[in-house]
């Protein structure tokens, strides 16, 4: 028995020596094909607390980002000023923003390009059940923030119904929570709100009179500075694919399976979880020249944009 064990050990050692003596692959480490980990691009996206983040959150949770070569992280901001400051400082690679914001970036010397349109909207919310159409707001107080995308949204809604800004009384309130509180306490008749405040308002008995989606106006966009796009082009392409896979996940699963993730990561009120309406996101839409042109023209009239910037200047072309 001992002799057999000894012979077996000797045979194993001989095989090991033969393997060790085989010629090594002449491909250097530098020339070797990168591993999946080597190909992953880190991307930090600055966002506001909105349901438009859900496809991105699911891309993280389900690993769609890593599968497509992206290590995605979301940084949630409570106000757009902090988000924009983080973008300017390079603390985030890109942001979910609005087209008026892009005009402001450009005027300030930050060359931000837009890569797509997330599913998002501004809502004109009212409390009085007697107000059922936009013309019912004639002479009444509507609150939003002047010289921002909320003012642009109101302007577009009014034009859609052949009305003008002079047909309403503007009450400027930059802080979104304060707008909602003023509407709740009958201090104003209408307020422009984003999510999650629209859901909160509806839970308190208010209703949406009109939205930018209703009139076919896209005000939101995903933007990255030009230098980031050049450095992380492959990663940005993977990010779009990951978003689309997250949107497909939403379409094929019950919202109860992932809403906890949204509430936890975005800070949405947990008591309103059942009230959250999840849209059919669809794949990330391309930015339309008309939407950019209209937003930039309005920005010029508002004195926010003085440079001659066209839609072609800011819509990122992946074919180049």
XYZ file of C-alpha atoms in Angstrom:
320
model
C 0.000 0.000 0.000
C 2.812 2.417 0.929
C 4.541 1.657 -2.370
C 1.359 2.550 -4.357
C 0.919 5.819 -2.489
C 4.587 6.707 -3.151
C 4.239 5.957 -6.881
C 1.041 8.090 -7.036
C 2.744 11.045 -5.400
C 5.714 10.794 -7.754
C 3.369 10.737 -10.762
C 1.548 13.851 -9.546
C 4.843 15.669 -9.074
C 5.947 14.721 -12.578
C 2.739 16.100 -14.095
C 3.194 19.359 -12.169
C 6.734 19.724 -13.459
C 5.641 19.118 -17.041
C 2.979 21.807 -16.775
C 5.442 24.263 -15.263
C 7.879 23.681 -18.091
C 5.395 24.356 -20.847
C 6.082 27.571 -22.887
C 4.232 30.587 -21.449
C 1.738 32.593 -23.471
C 3.793 35.271 -25.270
C 0.971 37.845 -24.869
C 2.021 40.428 -22.299
C -0.321 41.631 -19.542
C -0.543 45.011 -21.250
C -1.637 43.368 -24.495
C -4.134 41.024 -22.838
C -7.800 41.711 -23.277
C -9.053 43.712 -20.267
C -11.263 41.926 -17.793
C -14.816 43.049 -17.242
C -13.703 44.824 -14.061
C -11.028 46.705 -16.022
C -13.665 47.965 -18.457
C -16.061 49.372 -15.850
C -16.431 53.160 -15.935
C -17.427 54.945 -12.736
C -20.219 57.450 -13.277
C -21.771 59.594 -10.543
C -25.100 61.150 -11.477
C -26.637 64.076 -9.587
C -30.427 63.805 -9.292
C -33.404 65.313 -7.534
C -35.864 63.155 -5.501
C -38.076 62.056 -8.375
C -39.581 58.883 -9.785
C -37.487 59.408 -12.925
C -34.631 57.875 -10.911
C -36.279 54.448 -10.698
C -34.768 52.938 -13.890
C -31.328 54.043 -12.709
C -31.913 52.626 -9.217
C -32.957 49.314 -10.712
C -29.926 49.365 -12.993
C -27.825 49.490 -9.820
C -29.811 46.882 -7.896
C -30.084 44.344 -10.706
C -26.531 44.859 -11.952
C -27.517 46.251 -15.354
C -24.906 48.959 -14.898
C -22.020 46.560 -14.255
C -23.161 44.295 -17.083
C -22.861 47.250 -19.435
C -19.476 48.421 -18.170
C -20.683 51.082 -15.710
C -20.298 51.506 -11.970
C -23.233 53.858 -11.390
C -23.869 55.876 -8.249
C -26.652 58.396 -7.678
C -26.295 61.467 -5.489
C -29.666 62.884 -4.473
C -29.955 66.640 -3.919
C -32.801 68.462 -2.226
C -32.503 71.570 -4.376
C -31.163 72.235 -7.882
C -28.690 74.892 -6.716
C -26.731 72.322 -4.724
C -26.906 69.890 -7.639
C -25.571 72.485 -10.062
C -22.818 73.512 -7.660
C -21.732 69.872 -7.424
C -21.624 69.627 -11.209
C -19.566 72.802 -11.458
C -17.141 71.481 -8.830
C -16.809 68.112 -10.565
C -18.334 66.255 -7.608
C -20.736 64.546 -10.008
C -20.098 63.546 -13.613
C -23.543 64.492 -14.893
C -27.026 65.508 -13.799
C -30.689 65.075 -14.507
C -31.537 68.703 -15.159
C -33.783 70.819 -17.357
C -33.197 72.604 -20.651
C -33.377 76.070 -19.114
C -30.691 74.894 -16.710
C -28.588 73.795 -19.681
C -28.903 77.318 -21.112
C -27.716 78.729 -17.784
C -24.763 76.304 -17.718
C -23.782 77.412 -21.211
C -24.036 81.090 -20.322
C -21.823 80.456 -17.307
C -19.145 78.773 -19.404
C -19.924 75.151 -18.492
C -20.251 73.292 -21.802
C -22.935 70.761 -20.871
C -24.275 68.438 -23.562
C -27.560 66.553 -23.340
C -27.681 62.811 -24.018
C -31.354 61.965 -23.530
C -34.736 62.796 -22.025
C -35.786 61.059 -18.787
C -39.466 60.481 -18.085
C -40.293 63.518 -15.967
C -42.610 66.506 -15.946
C -43.730 69.667 -14.187
C -47.316 69.714 -12.936
C -49.626 72.679 -12.443
C -51.499 71.701 -9.292
C -54.642 73.335 -7.866
C -56.750 72.778 -4.778
C -60.094 74.363 -5.688
C -62.245 71.661 -7.361
C -63.991 74.419 -9.325
C -60.791 75.050 -11.271
C -60.985 72.505 -14.092
C -59.235 74.214 -16.984
C -56.392 76.649 -17.399
C -58.652 79.589 -18.261
C -60.222 79.203 -14.789
C -56.959 80.595 -13.413
C -57.408 83.967 -15.114
C -56.700 86.704 -12.583
C -55.730 84.133 -9.935
C -52.411 83.617 -8.156
C -50.028 80.956 -9.454
C -46.712 80.299 -7.748
C -43.418 79.167 -9.257
C -39.836 80.390 -9.463
C -39.152 83.144 -12.002
C -36.353 82.724 -14.520
C -36.280 78.955 -14.067
C -37.743 75.975 -15.889
C -40.888 76.260 -13.754
C -41.590 79.684 -15.277
C -40.892 78.247 -18.725
C -43.366 75.427 -18.016
C -46.095 77.903 -17.053
C -45.400 80.005 -20.143
C -45.725 76.967 -22.414
C -48.935 75.806 -20.731
C -50.502 79.242 -21.081
C -49.515 79.519 -24.747
C -50.978 76.089 -25.406
C -54.372 77.399 -24.220
C -54.000 80.766 -25.999
C -53.306 82.578 -22.756
C -50.472 84.836 -21.627
C -48.506 85.323 -18.446
C -50.385 88.576 -17.925
C -53.614 86.561 -17.564
C -52.483 85.286 -14.167
C -50.993 86.860 -11.046
C -47.514 85.519 -10.424
C -46.384 84.813 -6.877
C -42.708 83.904 -6.856
C -41.706 81.204 -4.385
C -38.450 79.402 -5.196
C -38.806 76.783 -2.448
C -40.985 73.903 -3.643
C -42.188 72.793 -0.156
C -43.300 76.374 0.530
C -45.266 76.445 -2.739
C -47.128 73.316 -1.722
C -47.822 74.707 1.748
C -49.141 77.981 0.295
C -51.457 76.052 -2.010
C -52.640 73.820 0.805
C -53.487 76.864 2.970
C -55.330 78.686 0.155
C -52.708 81.412 -0.091
C -52.375 80.788 -3.842
C -54.639 79.182 -6.424
C -52.095 77.142 -8.348
C -48.526 75.923 -8.020
C -45.949 74.357 -10.320
C -44.640 71.221 -8.638
C -42.253 68.384 -9.495
C -42.283 64.963 -7.889
C -42.473 63.935 -5.099
C -44.521 67.031 -4.252
C -47.185 66.308 -6.852
C -47.877 62.945 -5.221
C -48.001 64.594 -1.795
C -50.444 67.216 -3.097
C -52.711 64.599 -4.672
C -52.699 62.619 -1.429
C -53.991 65.773 0.279
C -56.914 66.129 -2.110
C -55.437 68.483 -4.708
C -55.418 67.735 -8.425
C -53.226 68.271 -11.470
C -54.703 70.820 -13.832
C -52.097 70.381 -16.550
C -48.565 69.080 -17.017
C -45.758 69.566 -19.484
C -46.419 65.992 -20.643
C -50.032 66.938 -21.442
C -48.916 69.602 -23.910
C -46.041 67.603 -25.395
C -43.255 69.798 -24.035
C -40.107 68.103 -22.736
C -38.310 70.273 -20.241
C -35.954 67.731 -18.655
C -32.702 66.240 -19.915
C -29.705 64.232 -18.788
C -26.583 66.342 -19.182
C -22.816 65.854 -18.960
C -19.987 68.337 -19.472
C -18.251 67.884 -22.814
C -14.951 66.832 -21.253
C -16.684 64.064 -19.260
C -18.406 62.780 -22.392
C -15.081 62.645 -24.196
C -13.378 60.830 -21.326
C -16.218 58.413 -20.577
C -17.958 57.995 -23.913
C -18.139 54.199 -23.729
C -19.395 54.371 -20.151
C -22.138 56.880 -21.088
C -23.293 54.529 -23.860
C -23.427 51.716 -21.298
C -25.341 53.985 -18.925
C -28.070 54.510 -21.512
C -28.370 50.763 -22.086
C -28.512 50.163 -18.331
C -31.302 52.752 -18.006
C -33.254 51.034 -20.780
C -32.909 47.663 -19.074
C -34.106 49.246 -15.839
C -37.138 50.626 -17.695
C -37.829 47.146 -19.112
C -37.660 45.750 -15.575
C -40.324 48.230 -14.449
C -42.568 47.161 -17.310
C -42.290 43.477 -16.429
C -42.516 43.605 -12.628
C -45.011 44.771 -10.036
C -44.036 48.049 -8.378
C -44.290 46.406 -4.952
C -41.047 44.602 -5.830
C -38.951 47.759 -6.068
C -40.704 50.753 -4.472
C -38.940 50.161 -1.147
C -35.714 50.759 -3.017
C -36.977 54.105 -4.294
C -38.263 55.231 -0.890
C -35.008 54.263 0.810
C -32.607 55.770 -1.709
C -34.469 58.927 -2.712
C -36.076 59.913 0.568
C -39.647 59.722 -0.702
C -42.222 59.747 2.168
C -42.759 56.077 3.025
C -46.375 56.698 4.064
C -47.142 57.691 0.479
C -45.528 54.654 -1.103
C -48.869 53.242 -2.261
C -49.726 56.581 -3.891
C -46.706 56.632 -6.187
C -47.704 56.339 -9.826
C -45.201 54.512 -11.987
C -45.299 55.351 -15.707
C -44.260 53.223 -18.629
C -40.825 54.768 -18.914
C -39.909 53.282 -22.234
C -36.331 53.519 -23.447
C -34.455 56.755 -22.983
C -35.728 59.201 -25.590
C -33.501 61.368 -27.731
C -33.521 65.112 -27.160
C -35.524 66.935 -29.831
C -34.076 70.039 -31.428
C -37.403 71.853 -31.091
C -37.508 71.342 -27.320
C -33.994 72.739 -26.951
C -34.644 75.628 -29.351
C -37.874 76.636 -27.600
C -36.264 76.483 -24.147
C -33.251 78.502 -25.318
C -35.418 81.142 -27.004
C -37.404 81.554 -23.808
C -34.149 81.729 -21.827
C -32.968 84.571 -24.066
C -36.183 86.508 -23.533
C -35.802 85.979 -19.795
C -32.247 87.333 -19.928
C -30.707 84.033 -18.853
C -28.915 83.298 -22.110
C -27.018 85.916 -24.056
C -24.752 83.677 -26.098
C -25.716 82.353 -29.516
C -26.122 78.682 -28.647
C -28.124 76.351 -30.885
C -29.708 72.961 -30.271
C -26.982 71.343 -32.361
C -24.396 72.821 -30.012
C -25.727 70.925 -26.989
C -27.269 67.696 -28.301
C -24.565 65.060 -28.071
C -23.996 63.052 -31.244
C -22.726 59.517 -30.538
C -21.853 58.872 -34.174
C -18.855 61.200 -33.986
